[in-house]
């Protein structure tokens, strides 16, 4: 993927202040972006996080309004508790994964009639969804980044229907120290969901490309 050098100083709202939200907030602030972190319990429940991450705190509604890019760092079962209008017109990064033991059984996913990102895109029909940051453990997102050009540099996948959106998300990958492999349209995000050869594996760009090709997607 060809990246734009002009994707800097983004305003990023993060919905979810668990392991995923905290790691992304910390790295995004370090990369020079303005970040607001939120959760369903409100800013008082996160009072120590600005010191740990450098981010601002807000309500879910405030973070959604704040961000040019909004990251969904929540359990998959919670996505449809958010009003679809909340993220209308926004670039939304889907960092969710389907875990039946946590999320309950979702027949469309179990029968491979739909992808998790597809469900999110149906709910947030007025948003621009990009699937990213779901296929690496967060401790490794913080520890495994390397300078560009290193042959052992780890690569991470991205999927989405608009090239400009993927470029913005890919810029974060690069700034965090990772190469990028474009998996294609949002429906191709199934190639790096849980249980696939690309999921949470430390692969360079060539190996990740092969792993994505070896996976199947719902038809």
XYZ file of N, CA, C and O in Angstrom:
876
model
N 0.843 -1.188 0.000
C 0.000 0.000 0.000
C 0.873 1.232 0.000
O 1.857 1.320 0.733
N 0.512 2.207 -0.809
C 1.222 3.468 -0.856
C 0.637 4.399 0.185
O -0.564 4.662 0.204
N 1.489 4.919 1.064
C 1.018 5.761 2.152
C 1.231 7.230 1.848
O 2.203 7.615 1.218
N 0.305 8.023 2.317
C 0.450 9.471 2.201
C 1.296 9.985 3.346
O 1.051 9.673 4.510
N 2.295 10.816 3.044
C 3.141 11.377 4.093
C 2.433 12.495 4.846
O 2.929 12.999 5.838
N 1.245 12.892 4.355
C 0.544 14.003 4.973
C -0.423 13.605 6.065
O -1.130 14.457 6.596
N -0.492 12.318 6.416
C -1.432 11.872 7.455
C -0.759 12.042 8.805
O -0.141 11.137 9.339
N -0.863 13.235 9.356
C -0.242 13.556 10.634
C -1.227 14.327 11.488
O -2.196 14.912 10.994
N -0.961 14.348 12.790
C -1.745 15.148 13.727
C -3.243 14.894 13.585
O -4.040 15.834 13.525
N -3.617 13.626 13.535
C -5.030 13.287 13.487
C -5.665 13.445 14.868
O -4.989 13.358 15.892
N -6.960 13.667 14.870
C -7.747 13.626 16.096
C -8.411 12.255 16.147
O -9.184 11.897 15.248
N -8.081 11.485 17.177
C -8.518 10.096 17.266
C -9.353 9.920 18.529
O -8.883 10.153 19.646
N -10.599 9.517 18.355
C -11.445 9.154 19.483
C -11.435 7.646 19.638
O -11.521 6.916 18.649
N -11.313 7.180 20.856
C -11.290 5.745 21.128
C -12.442 5.404 22.049
O -12.574 5.978 23.140
N -13.287 4.482 21.605
C -14.408 4.003 22.420
C -14.011 2.646 22.991
O -13.880 1.659 22.265
N -13.789 2.623 24.287
C -13.282 1.427 24.954
C -11.937 1.725 25.582
O -11.002 2.119 24.874
N -11.836 1.555 26.887
C -10.605 1.898 27.595
C -9.955 0.681 28.229
O -9.260 0.792 29.240
N -10.184 -0.476 27.610
C -9.524 -1.693 28.066
C -8.117 -1.792 27.508
O -7.485 -0.787 27.148
N -7.619 -3.001 27.397
C -6.244 -3.216 26.943
C -6.016 -2.622 25.555
O -5.000 -1.961 25.294
N -6.965 -2.834 24.646
C -6.813 -2.342 23.274
C -6.835 -0.820 23.248
O -5.954 -0.171 22.663
N -7.825 -0.223 23.884
C -7.931 1.227 23.877
C -6.730 1.907 24.502
O -6.223 2.906 23.970
N -6.254 1.382 25.614
C -5.111 2.001 26.302
C -3.848 1.913 25.466
O -3.082 2.884 25.366
N -3.604 0.758 24.865
C -2.391 0.594 24.055
C -2.416 1.520 22.845
O -1.416 2.176 22.519
N -3.556 1.594 22.179
C -3.639 2.451 21.004
C -3.525 3.917 21.381
O -2.895 4.708 20.667
N -4.122 4.314 22.506
C -4.011 5.697 22.952
C -2.556 6.066 23.219
O -2.075 7.120 22.782
N -1.858 5.211 23.915
C -0.458 5.481 24.259
C 0.402 5.642 23.013
O 1.190 6.585 22.892
N 0.253 4.735 22.067
C 1.073 4.782 20.854
C 0.689 5.948 19.960
O 1.560 6.582 19.343
N -0.590 6.252 19.875
C -1.029 7.354 19.017
C -0.558 8.698 19.568
O -0.145 9.580 18.804
N -0.617 8.874 20.880
C -0.107 10.107 21.478
C 1.393 10.228 21.230
O 1.900 11.304 20.865
N 2.107 9.131 21.388
C 3.557 9.136 21.147
C 3.877 9.509 19.709
O 4.895 10.154 19.431
N 2.993 9.129 18.776
C 3.196 9.439 17.363
C 2.773 10.868 17.009
O 2.898 11.282 15.853
N 2.257 11.621 17.979
C 1.940 13.017 17.751
C 0.483 13.329 17.477
O 0.152 14.448 17.078
N -0.405 12.367 17.709
C -1.825 12.589 17.455
C -2.538 13.051 18.721
O -2.078 12.816 19.846
N -3.660 13.702 18.539
C -4.512 14.104 19.650
C -5.531 12.996 19.885
O -6.269 12.612 18.962
N -5.599 12.495 21.100
C -6.401 11.313 21.394
C -7.340 11.578 22.560
O -6.938 12.158 23.577
N -8.577 11.153 22.412
C -9.528 11.152 23.521
C -10.011 9.734 23.750
O -10.502 9.076 22.840
N -9.860 9.268 24.973
C -10.242 7.911 25.364
C -11.557 7.964 26.120
O -11.800 8.875 26.921
N -12.417 6.969 25.873
C -13.717 6.953 26.531
C -14.123 5.533 26.868
O -13.589 4.569 26.321
N -15.086 5.417 27.771
C -15.732 4.125 28.014
C -17.160 4.372 28.483
O -17.584 5.520 28.676
N -17.908 3.312 28.656
C -19.327 3.441 28.990
C -19.559 3.936 30.404
O -20.663 4.380 30.745
N -18.532 3.884 31.252
C -18.694 4.284 32.651
C -18.352 5.749 32.907
O -18.584 6.254 33.997
N -17.754 6.398 31.908
C -17.474 7.817 32.051
C -16.049 8.128 32.474
O -15.307 7.255 32.943
N -15.643 9.399 32.322
C -14.254 9.798 32.567
C -13.740 9.526 33.970
O -12.554 9.238 34.141
N -14.603 9.597 34.988
C -14.115 9.389 36.355
C -13.535 8.000 36.557
O -12.653 7.805 37.404
N -14.016 7.034 35.791
C -13.522 5.663 35.936
C -12.141 5.485 35.307
O -11.522 4.438 35.469
N -11.656 6.507 34.607
C -10.367 6.422 33.896
C -9.386 7.484 34.382
O -8.458 7.842 33.667
N -9.566 7.973 35.608
C -8.846 9.162 36.042
C -7.329 9.039 35.960
O -6.620 10.025 35.788
N -6.791 7.807 36.051
C -5.335 7.635 36.038
C -4.754 7.512 34.631
O -3.531 7.574 34.464
N -5.597 7.352 33.617
C -5.089 7.050 32.282
C -4.390 8.214 31.588
O -3.461 7.980 30.810
N -4.770 9.466 31.791
C -3.988 10.532 31.152
C -2.519 10.507 31.539
O -1.633 10.762 30.710
N -2.219 10.177 32.794
C -0.820 10.088 33.221
C -0.109 8.943 32.521
O 1.064 9.061 32.118
N -0.803 7.821 32.319
C -0.181 6.640 31.714
C -0.081 6.739 30.199
O 0.835 6.170 29.598
N -1.014 7.458 29.582
C -1.074 7.452 28.116
C -0.868 8.815 27.472
O -0.527 8.897 26.295
N -1.113 9.887 28.201
C -1.017 11.223 27.624
C -2.257 11.675 26.893
O -2.263 12.739 26.263
N -3.334 10.899 26.982
C -4.557 11.229 26.237
C -5.503 12.070 27.078
O -5.338 12.215 28.283
N -6.498 12.623 26.396
C -7.613 13.273 27.076
C -8.685 12.239 27.357
O -8.689 11.149 26.775
N -9.597 12.577 28.257
C -10.704 11.690 28.601
C -12.024 12.343 28.226
O -12.158 13.564 28.241
N -13.019 11.522 27.894
C -14.335 12.038 27.583
C -15.379 10.960 27.698
O -15.069 9.791 27.962
N -16.612 11.345 27.503
C -17.686 10.369 27.387
C -17.604 9.720 26.005
O -16.882 10.188 25.122
N -18.360 8.653 25.827
C -18.407 8.010 24.508
C -18.853 9.008 23.449
O -18.285 9.081 22.355
N -19.858 9.796 23.768
C -20.368 10.778 22.810
C -19.314 11.834 22.495
O -19.160 12.246 21.334
N -18.583 12.269 23.502
C -17.539 13.277 23.285
C -16.405 12.727 22.431
O -15.895 13.415 21.542
N -15.999 11.479 22.684
C -14.921 10.877 21.892
C -15.346 10.689 20.451
O -14.554 10.894 19.520
N -16.602 10.302 20.239
C -17.106 10.137 18.879
C -17.117 11.463 18.136
O -16.749 11.533 16.954
N -17.521 12.521 18.804
C -17.547 13.843 18.187
C -16.136 14.362 17.946
O -15.856 15.002 16.923
N -15.236 14.085 18.875
C -13.863 14.586 18.823
C -13.071 14.014 17.652
O -12.322 14.724 16.984
N -13.234 12.733 17.386
C -12.326 12.044 16.471
C -12.642 12.233 15.002
O -13.788 12.076 14.582
N -11.618 12.559 14.217
C -11.722 12.405 12.765
C -11.726 10.910 12.449
O -12.343 10.471 11.487
N -10.991 10.172 13.257
C -10.966 8.712 13.237
C -11.454 8.238 14.596
O -11.028 8.759 15.620
N -12.355 7.252 14.591
C -12.874 6.709 15.849
C -12.581 5.218 15.884
O -12.927 4.483 14.953
N -11.940 4.771 16.941
C -11.572 3.365 17.096
C -12.590 2.665 17.981
O -12.867 3.117 19.099
N -13.159 1.578 17.473
C -14.021 0.720 18.286
C -13.141 -0.326 18.972
O -12.700 -1.292 18.351
N -12.870 -0.123 20.245
C -12.034 -1.030 21.027
C -12.891 -1.641 22.130
O -12.559 -1.587 23.307
N -14.001 -2.228 21.711
C -15.006 -2.757 22.631
C -15.265 -4.226 22.306
O -14.937 -4.688 21.207
N -15.863 -4.976 23.233
C -16.270 -6.342 22.887
C -17.282 -6.314 21.743
O -18.104 -5.392 21.649
N -17.228 -7.304 20.884
C -18.113 -7.319 19.727
C -19.581 -7.250 20.140
O -20.387 -6.589 19.473
N -19.947 -7.905 21.264
C -21.354 -7.938 21.644
C -21.913 -6.547 21.943
O -23.128 -6.347 21.944
N -21.031 -5.563 22.163
C -21.491 -4.241 22.592
C -21.671 -3.251 21.447
O -22.157 -2.145 21.687
N -21.313 -3.641 20.225
C -21.293 -2.632 19.160
C -22.677 -2.050 18.888
O -22.820 -0.838 18.647
N -23.719 -2.885 18.923
C -25.034 -2.375 18.553
C -25.752 -1.681 19.707
O -26.885 -1.212 19.555
N -25.071 -1.556 20.860
C -25.590 -0.711 21.931
C -25.299 0.763 21.657
O -25.878 1.644 22.296
N -24.402 1.019 20.713
C -24.085 2.390 20.319
C -25.061 2.826 19.233
O -25.290 2.083 18.272
N -25.624 4.013 19.312
C -26.525 4.483 18.255
C -25.772 4.594 16.929
O -24.640 5.070 16.881
N -26.416 4.157 15.862
C -25.751 4.215 14.558
C -25.431 5.640 14.152
O -24.418 5.898 13.492
N -26.264 6.592 14.586
C -26.036 7.996 14.229
C -24.802 8.584 14.912
O -24.263 9.608 14.466
N -24.348 7.939 15.985
C -23.224 8.464 16.754
C -21.971 8.617 15.905
O -21.185 9.559 16.085
N -21.766 7.688 14.953
C -20.540 7.677 14.161
C -20.802 7.990 12.695
O -19.962 7.693 11.834
N -21.932 8.602 12.403
C -22.260 8.932 11.013
C -21.198 9.834 10.400
O -20.788 10.831 10.997
N -20.740 9.454 9.216
C -19.747 10.231 8.495
C -18.326 10.035 8.967
O -17.395 10.614 8.389
N -18.107 9.237 9.997
C -16.779 9.061 10.582
C -16.031 7.888 9.944
O -16.636 6.898 9.505
N -14.697 7.988 9.936
C -13.832 6.847 9.673
C -13.764 6.045 10.960
O -13.306 6.553 11.997
N -14.252 4.817 10.925
C -14.332 3.967 12.117
C -13.392 2.783 11.955
O -13.499 2.020 10.990
N -12.471 2.638 12.895
C -11.548 1.502 12.902
C -12.147 0.400 13.760
O -12.350 0.572 14.970
N -12.438 -0.723 13.131
C -12.986 -1.888 13.820
C -11.844 -2.749 14.314
O -11.214 -3.470 13.542
N -11.577 -2.671 15.619
C -10.528 -3.489 16.225
C -11.120 -4.675 16.984
O -10.440 -5.285 17.816
N -12.366 -5.018 16.681
C -13.078 -6.060 17.424
C -12.770 -7.462 16.888
O -12.378 -7.627 15.737
N -12.992 -8.443 17.740
C -12.922 -9.852 17.369
C -14.124 -10.584 17.944
O -14.676 -10.174 18.972
N -14.494 -11.660 17.277
C -15.622 -12.480 17.722
C -15.113 -13.607 18.608
O -14.373 -14.489 18.158
N -15.515 -13.574 19.878
C -15.228 -14.636 20.827
C -16.565 -15.144 21.366
O -17.164 -14.497 22.236
N -17.065 -16.278 20.865
C -18.378 -16.761 21.303
C -18.495 -16.929 22.805
O -19.566 -16.703 23.381
N -17.394 -17.308 23.461
C -17.443 -17.511 24.901
C -17.674 -16.198 25.649
O -18.110 -16.203 26.807
N -17.396 -15.085 25.012
C -17.649 -13.763 25.595
C -18.868 -13.091 24.977
O -19.685 -12.481 25.671
N -18.991 -13.194 23.660
C -19.995 -12.445 22.908
C -21.322 -13.179 22.750
O -22.311 -12.581 22.309
N -21.349 -14.473 23.116
C -22.520 -15.282 22.811
C -22.474 -15.721 21.351
O -21.705 -15.197 20.545
N -23.276 -16.696 21.031
C -23.296 -17.214 19.666
C -24.023 -16.252 18.717
O -25.102 -15.759 19.025
N -23.365 -15.967 17.591
C -23.949 -15.121 16.552
C -24.080 -15.991 15.309
O -23.073 -16.315 14.653
N -25.292 -16.457 14.975
C -25.466 -17.446 13.907
C -24.850 -17.024 12.571
O -24.266 -17.860 11.873
N -24.970 -15.754 12.195
C -24.420 -15.316 10.903
C -22.919 -15.535 10.825
O -22.386 -15.845 9.758
N -22.248 -15.391 11.962
C -20.801 -15.597 11.983
C -20.464 -17.085 12.065
O -19.546 -17.559 11.383
N -21.191 -17.813 12.887
C -20.932 -19.246 13.022
C -21.143 -19.982 11.703
O -20.420 -20.937 11.388
N -22.129 -19.528 10.927
C -22.427 -20.165 9.644
C -21.668 -19.531 8.481
O -21.885 -19.904 7.331
N -20.776 -18.605 8.801
C -19.952 -17.909 7.809
C -20.801 -17.259 6.713
O -20.415 -17.220 5.548
N -21.933 -16.722 7.124
C -22.768 -15.964 6.196
C -22.443 -14.478 6.246
O -22.884 -13.712 5.392
N -21.676 -14.077 7.241
C -21.326 -12.678 7.429
C -19.996 -12.614 8.176
O -19.572 -13.597 8.778
N -19.334 -11.472 8.121
C -18.128 -11.241 8.903
C -18.464 -10.313 10.056
O -19.472 -9.599 10.036
N -17.604 -10.290 11.063
C -17.858 -9.394 12.194
C -17.833 -7.942 11.751
O -18.661 -7.128 12.184
N -16.910 -7.595 10.878
C -16.871 -6.224 10.364
C -18.097 -5.923 9.507
O -18.572 -4.778 9.473
N -18.608 -6.937 8.818
C -19.823 -6.755 8.036
C -21.008 -6.412 8.914
O -21.840 -5.560 8.561
N -21.113 -7.059 10.082
C -22.187 -6.729 11.022
C -22.059 -5.292 11.510
O -23.049 -4.557 11.609
N -20.835 -4.892 11.817
C -20.604 -3.526 12.283
C -20.922 -2.525 11.178
O -21.534 -1.477 11.421
N -20.544 -2.853 9.938
C -20.828 -1.954 8.821
C -22.329 -1.833 8.566
O -22.818 -0.760 8.188
N -23.089 -2.903 8.767
C -24.536 -2.835 8.607
C -25.160 -1.921 9.663
O -26.096 -1.165 9.373
N -24.656 -2.012 10.885
C -25.194 -1.179 11.960
C -24.820 0.290 11.758
O -25.674 1.177 11.862
N -23.533 0.528 11.460
C -23.056 1.897 11.241
C -23.031 2.175 9.740
O -21.978 2.411 9.145
N -24.197 2.152 9.141
C -24.294 2.221 7.679
C -23.852 3.564 7.119
O -23.533 3.656 5.926
N -23.823 4.599 7.943
C -23.404 5.914 7.479
C -21.939 6.208 7.796
O -21.474 7.324 7.601
N -21.222 5.201 8.266
C -19.805 5.351 8.620
C -18.933 4.638 7.597
O -19.419 3.861 6.771
N -17.644 4.892 7.664
C -16.658 4.252 6.782
C -15.806 3.326 7.640
O -14.988 3.792 8.440
N -16.026 2.025 7.490
C -15.413 1.038 8.384
C -14.116 0.492 7.783
O -14.074 0.111 6.613
N -13.083 0.448 8.605
C -11.822 -0.204 8.257
C -11.494 -1.203 9.357
O -11.523 -0.856 10.549
N -11.211 -2.436 8.978
C -10.829 -3.462 9.961
C -9.319 -3.430 10.142
O -8.559 -3.580 9.171
N -8.871 -3.247 11.371
C -7.438 -3.151 11.652
C -7.206 -3.313 13.150
O -8.133 -3.200 13.953
N -5.970 -3.588 13.513
C -5.536 -3.672 14.905
C -6.194 -4.807 15.684
O -6.125 -4.832 16.910
N -6.803 -5.759 14.989
C -7.423 -6.889 15.686
C -6.548 -8.134 15.674
O -6.848 -9.100 16.375
N -5.480 -8.129 14.873
C -4.727 -9.360 14.641
C -3.329 -9.314 15.256
O -2.385 -9.917 14.741
N -3.220 -8.604 16.378
C -1.956 -8.581 17.122
C -2.286 -8.370 18.599
O -3.114 -7.518 18.935
N -1.671 -9.149 19.495
C -1.870 -8.880 20.919
C -1.346 -7.484 21.257
O -0.333 -7.034 20.708
N -1.999 -6.799 22.166
C -1.649 -5.408 22.430
C -0.279 -5.238 23.060
O 0.392 -4.243 22.827
N 0.176 -6.221 23.858
C 1.532 -6.103 24.389
C 2.551 -6.162 23.268
O 3.598 -5.492 23.321
N 2.240 -6.910 22.200
C 3.151 -6.984 21.059
C 3.029 -5.753 20.172
O 4.005 -5.347 19.536
N 1.849 -5.143 20.127
C 1.722 -3.876 19.407
C 2.645 -2.836 20.032
O 3.263 -2.031 19.322
N 2.761 -2.868 21.349
C 3.622 -1.913 22.038
C 5.104 -2.273 21.959
O 5.952 -1.386 21.997
N 5.412 -3.561 21.819
C 6.818 -3.975 21.917
C 7.486 -4.326 20.600
O 8.719 -4.283 20.496
N 6.712 -4.680 19.566
C 7.305 -5.287 18.373
C 7.603 -4.322 17.235
O 8.136 -4.727 16.205
N 7.266 -3.059 17.369
C 7.512 -2.108 16.291
C 8.996 -1.933 16.000
O 9.826 -1.911 16.916
N 9.326 -1.825 14.715
C 10.707 -1.652 14.272
C 10.771 -0.555 13.215
O 9.776 -0.255 12.556
N 11.959 0.037 13.003
C 12.094 1.048 11.947
C 11.817 0.451 10.574
O 12.013 -0.749 10.335
N 11.362 1.282 9.659
C 11.088 0.843 8.291
C 12.353 0.318 7.633
O 13.463 0.782 7.904
N 12.172 -0.680 6.778
C 13.285 -1.224 6.014
C 13.935 -2.448 6.620
O 14.731 -3.117 5.947
N 13.595 -2.791 7.842
C 14.167 -3.991 8.462
C 13.473 -5.222 7.884
O 12.234 -5.287 7.865
N 14.220 -6.222 7.387
C 13.574 -7.384 6.752
C 12.703 -8.182 7.702
O 11.752 -8.838 7.282
N 12.990 -8.123 8.997
C 12.207 -8.873 9.977
C 11.051 -8.043 10.528
O 10.331 -8.502 11.431
N 10.847 -6.856 9.992
C 9.768 -5.992 10.493
C 8.414 -6.687 10.327
O 8.078 -7.176 9.258
N 7.659 -6.705 11.389
C 6.355 -7.363 11.393
C 5.361 -6.563 10.547
O 5.396 -5.333 10.521
N 4.486 -7.283 9.867
C 3.450 -6.645 9.048
C 2.086 -6.909 9.653
O 1.849 -7.950 10.265
N 1.180 -5.961 9.460
C -0.187 -6.072 9.964
C -1.178 -5.821 8.833
O -0.915 -5.014 7.942
N -2.321 -6.502 8.869
C -3.294 -6.390 7.780
C -4.326 -5.297 8.011
O -4.645 -4.937 9.143
N -4.877 -4.812 6.908
C -5.954 -3.829 6.946
C -6.936 -4.161 5.834
O -6.544 -4.654 4.775
N -8.223 -3.932 6.088
C -9.251 -4.184 5.074
C -10.289 -3.075 5.143
O -10.681 -2.636 6.226
N -10.731 -2.620 3.987
C -11.742 -1.572 3.939
C -12.134 -1.284 2.505
O -11.426 -1.665 1.566
N -13.249 -0.604 2.342
C -13.797 -0.378 1.001
C -13.325 0.920 0.360
O -13.514 1.105 -0.843
N -12.711 1.824 1.156
C -12.247 3.086 0.589
C -10.741 3.206 0.778
O -10.220 3.102 1.888
N -10.041 3.442 -0.323
C -8.588 3.524 -0.284
C -8.109 4.629 0.653
O -7.143 4.441 1.407
N -8.764 5.781 0.628
C -8.317 6.897 1.458
C -8.407 6.558 2.940
O -7.550 6.979 3.738
N -9.418 5.796 3.326
C -9.554 5.399 4.727
C -8.437 4.445 5.126
O -7.860 4.561 6.211
N -8.137 3.504 4.244
C -7.076 2.546 4.553
C -5.724 3.237 4.640
O -4.871 2.850 5.448
N -5.523 4.263 3.846
C -4.270 5.011 3.912
C -4.111 5.669 5.281
O -3.020 5.644 5.871
N -5.177 6.236 5.810
C -5.106 6.870 7.130
C -4.769 5.853 8.212
O -3.947 6.111 9.096
N -5.410 4.697 8.159
C -5.157 3.663 9.165
C -3.766 3.067 8.984
O -3.047 2.826 9.963
N -3.372 2.854 7.737
C -2.045 2.308 7.475
C -0.949 3.239 7.970
O 0.123 2.784 8.398
N -1.202 4.539 7.946
C -0.226 5.490 8.472
C 0.045 5.235 9.947
O 1.185 5.343 10.416
N -1.000 4.879 10.698
C -0.791 4.537 12.108
C 0.073 3.299 12.247
O 0.981 3.245 13.081
N -0.219 2.272 11.458
C 0.628 1.075 11.493
C 2.093 1.449 11.293
O 2.981 1.004 12.030
N 2.350 2.240 10.266
C 3.736 2.630 9.957
C 4.343 3.423 11.110
O 5.502 3.195 11.487
N 3.595 4.351 11.664
C 4.107 5.160 12.764
C 4.359 4.330 14.011
O 5.253 4.643 14.809
N 3.592 3.270 14.182
C 3.782 2.394 15.337
C 4.918 1.393 15.117
O 5.266 0.653 16.035
N 5.455 1.332 13.881
C 6.612 0.477 13.615
C 6.321 -0.807 12.890
O 7.074 -1.781 13.018
N 5.264 -0.824 12.060
C 4.865 -2.043 11.372
C 4.669 -1.791 9.880
O 4.213 -0.715 9.473
N 5.002 -2.801 9.067
C 4.643 -2.772 7.656
C 3.146 -3.044 7.525
O 2.489 -3.492 8.470
N 2.617 -2.795 6.337
C 1.181 -2.902 6.100
C 0.917 -3.824 4.915
O 1.607 -3.736 3.892
N -0.069 -4.687 5.053
C -0.553 -5.487 3.928
C -2.036 -5.185 3.758
O -2.833 -5.371 4.687
N -2.402 -4.716 2.576
C -3.794 -4.417 2.261
C -4.483 -5.721 1.863
O -4.182 -6.304 0.825
N -5.422 -6.169 2.684
C -6.136 -7.420 2.405
C -7.255 -7.226 1.396
O -7.820 -8.207 0.915
N -7.609 -5.967 1.098
C -8.653 -5.709 0.114
C -9.877 -5.079 0.740
O -9.786 -4.312 1.705
N -11.038 -5.397 0.183
C -12.308 -4.834 0.642
C -12.610 -5.275 2.074
O -12.003 -6.223 2.597
N -13.561 -4.614 2.700
C -13.896 -4.922 4.095
C -14.277 -6.384 4.276
O -13.933 -7.004 5.291
N -14.956 -6.959 3.299
C -15.356 -8.369 3.403
C -14.160 -9.303 3.494
O -14.262 -10.406 4.044
N -13.004 -8.854 2.981
C -11.796 -9.668 3.040
C -11.170 -9.670 4.431
O -10.217 -10.405 4.690
N -11.720 -8.850 5.326
C -11.213 -8.860 6.698
C -11.385 -10.200 7.385
O -10.720 -10.474 8.391
N -12.260 -11.039 6.864
C -12.396 -12.398 7.406
C -11.095 -13.181 7.303
O -10.902 -14.160 8.027
N -10.214 -12.746 6.428
C -8.938 -13.456 6.245
C -7.991 -13.267 7.433
O -6.995 -13.983 7.543
N -8.281 -12.321 8.314
C -7.413 -12.185 9.492
C -8.215 -12.103 10.790
O -7.830 -11.471 11.749
N -9.343 -12.807 10.796
C -10.082 -12.971 12.037
C -9.510 -14.140 12.850
O -8.640 -14.878 12.387
N -10.032 -14.296 14.039
C -9.575 -15.351 14.946
C -9.616 -16.712 14.254
O -10.577 -17.065 13.586
N -8.545 -17.486 14.412
C -8.492 -18.835 13.873
C -7.896 -18.931 12.480
O -7.700 -20.039 11.978
N -7.601 -17.812 11.841
C -7.007 -17.832 10.504
C -5.484 -17.889 10.610
O -4.903 -17.579 11.655
N -4.796 -18.255 9.524
C -3.330 -18.316 9.564
C -2.655 -16.984 9.859
O -1.500 -16.960 10.308
N -3.361 -15.867 9.617
C -2.759 -14.542 9.819
C -3.040 -13.966 11.202
O -2.466 -12.937 11.563
N -3.893 -14.622 11.979
C -4.345 -14.025 13.230
C -3.282 -14.113 14.321
O -2.879 -15.204 14.738
N -2.811 -12.961 14.761
C -1.881 -12.850 15.897
C -0.597 -13.647 15.682
O -0.039 -14.201 16.642
N -0.127 -13.693 14.437
C 1.140 -14.361 14.130
C 2.188 -13.303 13.765
O 1.888 -12.381 12.997
N 3.414 -13.416 14.275
C 4.461 -12.439 13.955
C 5.056 -12.718 12.570
O 6.049 -13.436 12.430
N 4.462 -12.155 11.547
C 4.832 -12.419 10.158
C 5.334 -11.135 9.487
O 4.785 -10.057 9.728
N 6.337 -11.290 8.616
C 6.741 -10.133 7.820
C 5.775 -9.979 6.651
O 4.829 -10.746 6.498
N 6.019 -8.967 5.816
C 5.049 -8.655 4.766
C 4.824 -9.834 3.819
O 3.680 -10.154 3.472
N 5.877 -10.494 3.411
C 5.745 -11.610 2.467
C 4.967 -12.764 3.098
O 4.056 -13.330 2.475
N 5.295 -13.097 4.343
C 4.626 -14.219 5.012
C 3.166 -13.879 5.322
O 2.284 -14.745 5.225
N 2.893 -12.632 5.681
C 1.517 -12.249 5.952
C 0.673 -12.288 4.685
O -0.477 -12.747 4.696
N 1.234 -11.846 3.575
C 0.521 -11.900 2.311
C 0.126 -13.341 1.978
O -1.000 -13.612 1.551
N 1.046 -14.280 2.200
C 0.762 -15.687 1.947
C -0.295 -16.214 2.906
O -1.180 -16.996 2.500
N -0.234 -15.816 4.173
C -1.207 -16.284 5.155
C -2.610 -15.774 4.831
O -3.592 -16.508 4.976
N -2.709 -14.546 4.394
C -4.024 -14.015 3.999
C -4.581 -14.767 2.805
O -5.777 -15.070 2.755
N -3.731 -15.081 1.867
C -4.172 -15.807 0.687
C -4.662 -17.213 1.019
O -5.521 -17.773 0.322
N -4.126 -17.787 2.097
C -4.479 -19.165 2.465
C -5.809 -19.249 3.208
O -6.338 -20.347 3.400
N -6.345 -18.106 3.657
C -7.597 -18.097 4.408
C -8.798 -18.054 3.472
O -8.676 -17.704 2.299
N -9.956 -18.378 4.012
C -11.189 -18.316 3.231
C -12.077 -17.221 3.805
O -11.942 -16.817 4.952
N -13.017 -16.739 2.971
C -13.940 -15.709 3.406
C -15.367 -16.171 3.118
O -15.603 -16.968 2.210
N -16.335 -15.684 3.922
C -17.730 -16.041 3.667
C -18.182 -15.583 2.288
O -17.751 -14.538 1.800
N -19.028 -16.371 1.644
C -19.538 -16.034 0.310
C -20.983 -15.538 0.423
O -21.728 -15.992 1.252
